[in-house]
Amino acid sequence: MEVKEETQRMRKVNMKIFPIYKKLAWDYLFFYTIDFLFLTQIKGISASNVVLKSSFYAIFSSIMQIPANIIVEFLGRKNSLILGNILNCFYMVIIMFSKNLGDLIFSEFIRAVAFSIKIIAEPSLLNESIPPSRYKSKIFATINAKGISGFYLLNAVSKIIAGILFTINGYLPIVCSLIVLIIVVILSIGFIEPIQRKKKIINDLLNKKQIKDIQDGFLYILRSERLKALILCSSLIVSLIIILNNYTVSLLEDLEISSIIIGMIGAIGSYASSYASKKQEKFHNRFRNKSLIISGLLISISSLIAGICGLKAKEYIILIGIIILMNLIFYFGQGIYYTLIDKYLRNFSNERIDTKIFAAKNLFSNIVRAISGVISAFLLSKMMTAYCMIIVGAVFTIIYILLNKYMKTRVGLKPEEYSKEEIKYDEQKQLKEVS
C-alpha cells in the first residue's frame, strides 16, 4: 500500500512539474538568433565557422548516444537531468569566453553531452510518470505540448528582450540565458525518480547482460520498419531545421536588418511555433501518417521561397515581407514536428525500450546533421546566404517527397496491421494480457 502511495505521489509531482520544467529547459532562452549575431559581430568569428560548429555538435552527439544511455541507466532519469542541465550552464559560460573555432568546438562537446543525456532522460521520465492506460499516448502528447507551447511563448518574449539587450551590450542576452539555466537545475531537483531500482555500480552497467540489453534494443529498432522510417524522417527534418536556424538569421543580416528587428521576427516566429504545438492534435487527426512529412515540406518550401526573395529583397521591400512570412511558416512547421515526433516514437514502447529508441533517434539524427552541417557551412563559405537557402530548400523538398512514399506503408497503421515483432514492447498489449 505504501509503495502504491509513493508511486501515485511520484506521478502527481512529475506530471505537475514537467510542463513547467519543459517551458524553461527544452532549449536555451535569450539565446537563439542572438547567438549567431554574438559570435559573428562581438567575437568576430566567421559565419561559415558558426554554421560549422553545429556539425561538431552532431558528431559529438553521435558518439555520446550509447555512453549517455549508460549514464541514464546508472544515475536514473532525475539525476541525469540535473547533470545535463548543469553541463548546459558550463556551455553558456564557455560561449561567453570563446574566441575562435577551437573554443566553439569544445563548447559544442559540452552541449552534446548535456543534450544527449537530456533528450534520452526527459521523454523517458515523463513516459514512466504517466499511469498505463489506453489514453497514455494522448496524455503524454498533451503534457509535452503544454511544455513546448509554453517554451515558444517564453522564447518569443525572450527574443525581443535579447534583441534590445544586445544593442546595449552583446553579453547581456547570454547572461540572461545562464540565469534561466540555473533555475532549470533547481527545477530538475524537484522531480521524483520514476523507476526505483537497486543501486547500480559501473561494473554492473558494463557487464555482458547490460551490454546485451542495449544491443538487443538497437537490433529491435533496426528490425522495426516503423521506427526506421520515423528515425529517418526525424533525422532529415531536424537537419534542415538546424541549418535554417542559422541561414535565416544570416539572410536577415545580409539584408542589413537590425538585431532588434531580427529579435522581433524570431519572437513572432516563436508564437507561430507555440500555436502549432497547441494544434498538434488537430494537425495529426487531419493528416495522420503524413503529418511529419507535411511539417518538413512546410520548412523546405519556405526556405526555397525565402532564398529566391532574398536575391532581390534589397531592391523591392515587399520581398522582405515575404521572407518574414516564410520565416513564420518555417517556425510553424518546426512547432508541429517537435511536438509530434516524441509522441510517435514512444508509441508501442515501455521502460525496457524507450531510452534505446530515443538514443537511436539522436544517434542517426546527429550523423545526418553532421554531414548536412558540413555541406551547409561549405555552401555558405562559397556563396550568398540566399543561394544557399535555395539549394537546401530544393534538395530537401525532393527528399521529403520521396520519403513520403517510403513512410506511407510503415507509419500510422492500426495496431493490428503491425507485426508481432513491431509491437512486442507495447504497454497496452501487455495490460490486456495481464487482465
XYZ file of N, CA, C and O in Angstrom, residues 325-400:
304
model
N 7.307 36.262 -43.800
C 6.198 35.296 -43.819
C 6.732 33.871 -43.922
O 6.238 32.961 -43.243
N 7.760 33.650 -44.758
C 8.359 32.318 -44.898
C 9.010 31.875 -43.582
O 8.990 30.694 -43.232
N 9.588 32.845 -42.866
C 10.145 32.535 -41.548
C 9.068 32.014 -40.607
O 9.288 31.066 -39.841
N 7.894 32.637 -40.656
C 6.789 32.209 -39.783
C 6.326 30.806 -40.152
O 6.007 30.001 -39.268
N 6.274 30.508 -41.454
C 5.891 29.157 -41.885
C 6.937 28.143 -41.421
O 6.606 27.033 -40.991
N 8.205 28.516 -41.507
C 9.290 27.669 -41.007
C 9.091 27.356 -39.525
O 9.174 26.199 -39.097
N 8.791 28.376 -38.730
C 8.573 28.178 -37.300
C 7.332 27.332 -37.025
O 7.311 26.520 -36.097
N 6.290 27.520 -37.837
C 5.068 26.718 -37.669
C 5.377 25.241 -37.907
O 4.993 24.372 -37.109
N 6.069 24.935 -38.995
C 6.431 23.549 -39.286
C 7.318 22.951 -38.216
O 7.173 21.782 -37.843
N 8.220 23.764 -37.676
C 9.111 23.333 -36.600
C 8.312 22.977 -35.354
O 8.575 21.959 -34.695
N 7.313 23.804 -35.025
C 6.478 23.552 -33.845
C 5.703 22.253 -33.970
O 5.568 21.503 -32.995
N 5.173 21.971 -35.157
C 4.447 20.724 -35.395
C 5.377 19.524 -35.246
O 5.071 18.544 -34.562
N 6.537 19.600 -35.881
C 7.483 18.472 -35.858
C 7.894 18.113 -34.429
O 7.803 16.953 -34.023
N 8.367 19.096 -33.665
C 8.904 18.803 -32.340
C 7.835 18.288 -31.379
O 8.138 17.537 -30.445
N 6.585 18.682 -31.591
C 5.519 18.212 -30.707
C 5.116 16.782 -31.024
O 4.788 16.014 -30.120
N 5.152 16.404 -32.298
C 4.661 15.090 -32.700
C 5.702 13.978 -32.632
O 5.360 12.826 -32.374
N 6.978 14.294 -32.845
C 7.957 13.235 -33.037
C 8.111 12.330 -31.810
O 8.138 11.096 -31.928
N 8.181 12.901 -30.612
C 8.332 12.065 -29.409
C 7.083 11.228 -29.160
O 7.168 10.091 -28.684
N 5.912 11.800 -29.480
C 4.662 11.052 -29.337
C 4.682 9.812 -30.221
O 4.342 8.715 -29.781
N 5.091 9.971 -31.479
C 5.118 8.848 -32.401
C 6.153 7.806 -31.982
O 5.909 6.601 -32.077
N 7.314 8.271 -31.523
C 8.380 7.343 -31.168
C 8.036 6.511 -29.928
O 8.456 5.358 -29.820
N 7.301 7.092 -28.978
C 7.032 6.359 -27.755
C 5.841 5.407 -27.877
O 5.597 4.593 -26.999
N 5.085 5.495 -28.973
C 4.005 4.529 -29.188
C 4.574 3.111 -29.246
O 5.638 2.878 -29.820
N 3.850 2.174 -28.641
C 4.248 0.759 -28.597
C 5.568 0.549 -27.850
O 6.347 -0.343 -28.183
N 5.847 1.386 -26.840
C 7.098 1.220 -26.088
C 6.815 1.111 -24.598
O 5.731 1.453 -24.132
N 7.817 0.640 -23.860
C 7.750 0.632 -22.398
C 9.123 0.993 -21.849
O 10.022 1.385 -22.598
N 9.297 0.855 -20.523
C 10.544 1.295 -19.885
C 11.765 0.505 -20.361
O 12.893 0.982 -20.269
N 11.567 -0.688 -20.894
C 12.694 -1.508 -21.341
C 13.300 -0.986 -22.646
O 14.476 -1.218 -22.917
N 12.500 -0.312 -23.443
C 12.958 0.055 -24.784
C 12.951 1.553 -25.044
O 13.636 2.021 -25.965
N 12.226 2.348 -24.227
C 12.043 3.764 -24.596
C 13.356 4.547 -24.654
O 13.578 5.335 -25.578
N 14.260 4.323 -23.685
C 15.527 5.069 -23.723
C 16.360 4.679 -24.941
O 17.060 5.517 -25.516
N 16.272 3.412 -25.364
C 17.019 2.970 -26.541
C 16.473 3.624 -27.811
O 17.227 3.990 -28.715
N 15.149 3.774 -27.872
C 14.529 4.404 -29.038
C 14.971 5.856 -29.162
O 15.378 6.308 -30.233
N 14.912 6.591 -28.039
C 15.306 7.998 -28.075
C 16.811 8.133 -28.361
O 17.229 9.054 -29.067
N 17.603 7.190 -27.845
C 19.041 7.227 -28.120
C 19.318 6.952 -29.594
O 20.166 7.605 -30.215
N 18.601 5.986 -30.175
C 18.788 5.656 -31.592
C 18.385 6.835 -32.476
O 19.063 7.142 -33.463
N 17.286 7.477 -32.112
C 16.853 8.658 -32.878
C 17.942 9.720 -32.858
O 18.295 10.300 -33.903
N 18.490 9.971 -31.690
C 19.524 11.001 -31.561
C 20.789 10.618 -32.321
O 21.425 11.463 -32.958
N 21.152 9.326 -32.253
C 22.354 8.860 -32.933
C 22.261 9.109 -34.440
O 23.142 9.741 -35.040
N 21.198 8.623 -35.061
C 21.069 8.752 -36.511
C 20.792 10.189 -36.930
O 21.272 10.631 -37.982
N 20.045 10.930 -36.111
C 19.799 12.341 -36.423
C 21.096 13.120 -36.458
O 21.317 13.964 -37.335
N 21.969 12.830 -35.513
C 23.220 13.582 -35.435
C 24.213 13.195 -36.520
O 25.024 14.027 -36.948
N 24.157 11.955 -36.980
C 25.002 11.571 -38.112
C 24.598 12.372 -39.352
O 25.435 12.937 -40.067
N 23.287 12.436 -39.603
C 22.782 13.194 -40.760
C 23.063 14.685 -40.580
O 23.453 15.383 -41.527
N 22.887 15.180 -39.336
C 23.164 16.597 -39.058
C 24.622 16.947 -39.294
O 24.942 18.035 -39.806
N 25.509 16.055 -38.923
C 26.941 16.320 -39.107
C 27.275 16.471 -40.589
O 27.979 17.403 -40.995
N 26.754 15.555 -41.390
C 27.023 15.594 -42.835
C 26.407 16.842 -43.465
O 27.073 17.588 -44.195
N 25.134 17.094 -43.165
C 24.445 18.249 -43.756
C 25.034 19.561 -43.236
O 25.072 20.559 -43.966
N 25.510 19.560 -41.992
C 26.107 20.767 -41.420
C 27.397 21.157 -42.121
O 27.642 22.336 -42.386
N 28.230 20.152 -42.423
C 29.484 20.418 -43.148
C 29.180 20.968 -44.542
O 29.798 21.941 -45.001
N 28.209 20.361 -45.204
C 27.837 20.807 -46.557
C 27.275 22.225 -46.525
O 27.634 23.072 -47.349
N 26.396 22.504 -45.532
C 25.790 23.838 -45.444
C 26.826 24.905 -45.106
O 26.753 26.037 -45.604
N 27.818 24.563 -44.281
C 28.894 25.508 -43.962
C 29.760 25.767 -45.194
O 30.172 26.907 -45.454
N 30.023 24.711 -45.954
C 30.799 24.856 -47.188
C 30.077 25.777 -48.171
O 30.685 26.674 -48.773
N 28.773 25.566 -48.321
C 27.988 26.405 -49.233
C 28.044 27.870 -48.814
O 28.219 28.760 -49.654
N 27.920 28.114 -47.502
C 27.896 29.491 -47.010
C 29.253 30.170 -47.182
O 29.331 31.393 -47.285
N 30.315 29.380 -47.200
C 31.647 29.963 -47.403
C 31.917 30.301 -48.866
O 32.877 31.011 -49.181
N 31.071 29.779 -49.773
C 31.297 29.963 -51.201
C 30.287 30.892 -51.884
O 30.577 31.396 -52.976
N 29.117 31.098 -51.269
C 28.090 31.886 -51.944
C 27.200 32.634 -50.953
O 27.275 32.407 -49.743
N 26.348 33.506 -51.492
C 25.417 34.269 -50.652
C 24.444 33.341 -49.933
O 24.114 32.260 -50.425
N 23.962 33.815 -48.777
C 23.013 33.016 -47.990
C 21.761 32.687 -48.793
O 21.219 31.577 -48.688
N 21.287 33.628 -49.617
C 20.071 33.407 -50.410
C 20.227 32.198 -51.325
O 19.319 31.356 -51.431
N 21.371 32.088 -52.007
C 21.609 30.934 -52.879
C 21.663 29.636 -52.078
O 21.176 28.586 -52.518
N 22.269 29.703 -50.893
C 22.344 28.522 -50.019
C 20.945 28.034 -49.645
O 20.670 26.823 -49.653
N 20.058 28.970 -49.326
C 18.695 28.606 -48.926
C 17.912 28.013 -50.091
O 17.098 27.101 -49.904
N 18.163 28.506 -51.294
C 17.505 27.945 -52.478
C 17.941 26.496 -52.684
O 17.120 25.605 -52.923
N 19.240 26.257 -52.567
C 19.778 24.913 -52.794
C 19.242 23.925 -51.760
O 18.715 22.857 -52.112
N 19.375 24.263 -50.457
C 18.926 23.306 -49.424
C 17.410 23.146 -49.452
O 16.883 22.044 -49.229
N 16.692 24.219 -49.749
C 15.232 24.130 -49.831
C 14.788 23.193 -50.935
O 13.894 22.343 -50.742
N 15.411 23.315 -52.104
C 15.047 22.469 -53.246
C 15.421 21.010 -52.990
O 14.620 20.092 -53.236
N 16.632 20.781 -52.497
C 17.104 19.410 -52.259
C 16.239 18.702 -51.220
O 15.805 17.554 -51.432
N 15.957 19.370 -50.092
C 15.167 18.723 -49.041
C 13.704 18.545 -49.454
O 13.055 17.586 -49.014
N 13.170 19.421 -50.295
C 11.801 19.233 -50.786
C 11.698 17.933 -51.580
O 10.755 17.144 -51.394
N 12.664 17.689 -52.463
C 12.684 16.448 -53.249
C 12.829 15.233 -52.322
O 12.137 14.216 -52.479
N 13.724 15.346 -51.332
C 13.938 14.238 -50.389
C 12.654 13.915 -49.624
O 12.289 12.736 -49.459
N 11.941 14.931 -49.146
C 10.719 14.706 -48.372
C 9.620 14.069 -49.216
O 8.843 13.237 -48.722
